PDB file of C-alpha atoms in Angstrom:
ATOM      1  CA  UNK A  91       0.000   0.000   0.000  1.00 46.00           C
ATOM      2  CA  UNK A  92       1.126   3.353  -0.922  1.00 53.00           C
ATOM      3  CA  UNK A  93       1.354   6.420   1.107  1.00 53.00           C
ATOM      4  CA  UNK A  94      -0.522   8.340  -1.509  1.00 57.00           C
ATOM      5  CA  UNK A  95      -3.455   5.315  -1.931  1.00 61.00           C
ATOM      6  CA  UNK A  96      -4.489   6.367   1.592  1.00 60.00           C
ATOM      7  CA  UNK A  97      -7.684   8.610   2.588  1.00 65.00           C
ATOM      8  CA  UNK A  98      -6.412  11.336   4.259  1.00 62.00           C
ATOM      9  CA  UNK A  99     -10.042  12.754   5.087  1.00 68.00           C
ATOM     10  CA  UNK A 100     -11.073   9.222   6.657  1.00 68.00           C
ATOM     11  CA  UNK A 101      -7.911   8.983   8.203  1.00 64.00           C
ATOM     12  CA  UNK A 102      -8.368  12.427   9.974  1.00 65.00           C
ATOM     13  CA  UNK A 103     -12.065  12.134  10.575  1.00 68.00           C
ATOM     14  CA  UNK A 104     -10.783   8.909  12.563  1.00 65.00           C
ATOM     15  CA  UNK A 105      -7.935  10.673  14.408  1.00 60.00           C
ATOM     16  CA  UNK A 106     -10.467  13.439  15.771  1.00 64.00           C
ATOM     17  CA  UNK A 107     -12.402  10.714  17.314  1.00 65.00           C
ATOM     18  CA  UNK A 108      -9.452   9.284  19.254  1.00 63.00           C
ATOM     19  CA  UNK A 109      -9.564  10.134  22.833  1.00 60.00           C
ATOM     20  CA  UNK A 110      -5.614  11.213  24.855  1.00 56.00           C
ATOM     21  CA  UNK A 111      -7.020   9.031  28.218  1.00 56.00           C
ATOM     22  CA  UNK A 112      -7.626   5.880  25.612  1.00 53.00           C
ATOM     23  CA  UNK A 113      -4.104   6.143  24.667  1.00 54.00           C
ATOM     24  CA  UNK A 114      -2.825   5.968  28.288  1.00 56.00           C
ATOM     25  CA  UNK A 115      -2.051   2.682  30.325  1.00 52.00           C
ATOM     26  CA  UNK A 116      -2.889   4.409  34.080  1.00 60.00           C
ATOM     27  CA  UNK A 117      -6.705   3.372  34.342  1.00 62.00           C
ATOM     28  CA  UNK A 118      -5.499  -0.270  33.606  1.00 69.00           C
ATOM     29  CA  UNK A 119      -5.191  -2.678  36.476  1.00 83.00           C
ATOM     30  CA  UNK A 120      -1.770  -3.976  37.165  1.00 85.00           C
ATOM     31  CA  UNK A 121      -3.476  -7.849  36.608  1.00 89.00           C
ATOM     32  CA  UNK A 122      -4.069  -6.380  32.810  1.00 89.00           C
ATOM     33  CA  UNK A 123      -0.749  -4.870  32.392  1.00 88.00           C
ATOM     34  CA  UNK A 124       1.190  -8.127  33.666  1.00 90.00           C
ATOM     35  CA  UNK A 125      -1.115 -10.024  30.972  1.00 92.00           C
ATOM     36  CA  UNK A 126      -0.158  -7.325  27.994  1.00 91.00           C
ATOM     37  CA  UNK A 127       3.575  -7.951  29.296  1.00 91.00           C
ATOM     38  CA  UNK A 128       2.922 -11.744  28.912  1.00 93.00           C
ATOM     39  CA  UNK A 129       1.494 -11.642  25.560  1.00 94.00           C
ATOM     40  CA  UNK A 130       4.142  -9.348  24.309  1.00 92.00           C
ATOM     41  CA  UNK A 131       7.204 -11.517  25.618  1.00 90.00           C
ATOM     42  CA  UNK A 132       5.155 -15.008  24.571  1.00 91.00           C
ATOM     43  CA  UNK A 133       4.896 -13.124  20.973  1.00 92.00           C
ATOM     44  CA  UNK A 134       8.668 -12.398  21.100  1.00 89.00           C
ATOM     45  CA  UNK A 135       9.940 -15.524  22.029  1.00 89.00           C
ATOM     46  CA  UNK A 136       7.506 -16.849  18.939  1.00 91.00           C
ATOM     47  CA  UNK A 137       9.327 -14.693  16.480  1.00 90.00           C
ATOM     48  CA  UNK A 138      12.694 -15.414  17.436  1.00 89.00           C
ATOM     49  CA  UNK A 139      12.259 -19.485  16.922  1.00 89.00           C
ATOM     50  CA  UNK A 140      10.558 -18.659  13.548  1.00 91.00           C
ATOM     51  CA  UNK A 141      13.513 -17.090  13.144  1.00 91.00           C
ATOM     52  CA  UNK A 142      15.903 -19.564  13.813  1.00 91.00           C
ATOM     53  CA  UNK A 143      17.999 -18.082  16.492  1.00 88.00           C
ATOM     54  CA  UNK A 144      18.648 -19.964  19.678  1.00 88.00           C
ATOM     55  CA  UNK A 145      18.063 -18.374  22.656  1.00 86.00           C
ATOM     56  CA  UNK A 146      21.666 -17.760  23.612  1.00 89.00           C
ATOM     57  CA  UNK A 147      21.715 -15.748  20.013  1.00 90.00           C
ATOM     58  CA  UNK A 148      18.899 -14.048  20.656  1.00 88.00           C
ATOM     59  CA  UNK A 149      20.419 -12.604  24.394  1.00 88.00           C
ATOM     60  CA  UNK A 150      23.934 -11.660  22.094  1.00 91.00           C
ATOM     61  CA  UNK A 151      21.853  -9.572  19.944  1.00 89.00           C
ATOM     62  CA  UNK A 152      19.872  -8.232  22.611  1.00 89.00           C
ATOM     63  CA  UNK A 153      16.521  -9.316  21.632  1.00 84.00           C
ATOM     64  CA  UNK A 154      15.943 -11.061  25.126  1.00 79.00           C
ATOM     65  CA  UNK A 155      17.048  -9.036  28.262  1.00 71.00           C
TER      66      UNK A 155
END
């Protein structure tokens, strides 16, 4: 898809409609925050065996901390 194939009106229309306090993680509980921590590492560790790397190449590169 090309930058210029996009609707800039829709996209804007959309934009006004987002709200700052959605964007923000501080009415979450911490239960809900652990879980989107979870997911996020589970997804990681996903990507790095599609990718082939071992987990001791993974920590050189500095994907896993």
């Amino acid at each position: 898809m090309s930058i210029n194939s996009l609707n800039h009106a829709e996209m804007s229309d959309v934009s006004s409609k987002w709200d700052f306090k959605d964007e923000t993680a501080s009415n979450l509980t911490d239960y809900k925050k652990q879980q989107a921590e979870a997911r996020r590492k589970i997804e990681m560790m996903r990507e790095i065996r599609e990718s082939g790397l071992t987990l001791e190449e993974a920590r050189d590169l500095g994907l896993l901390h």
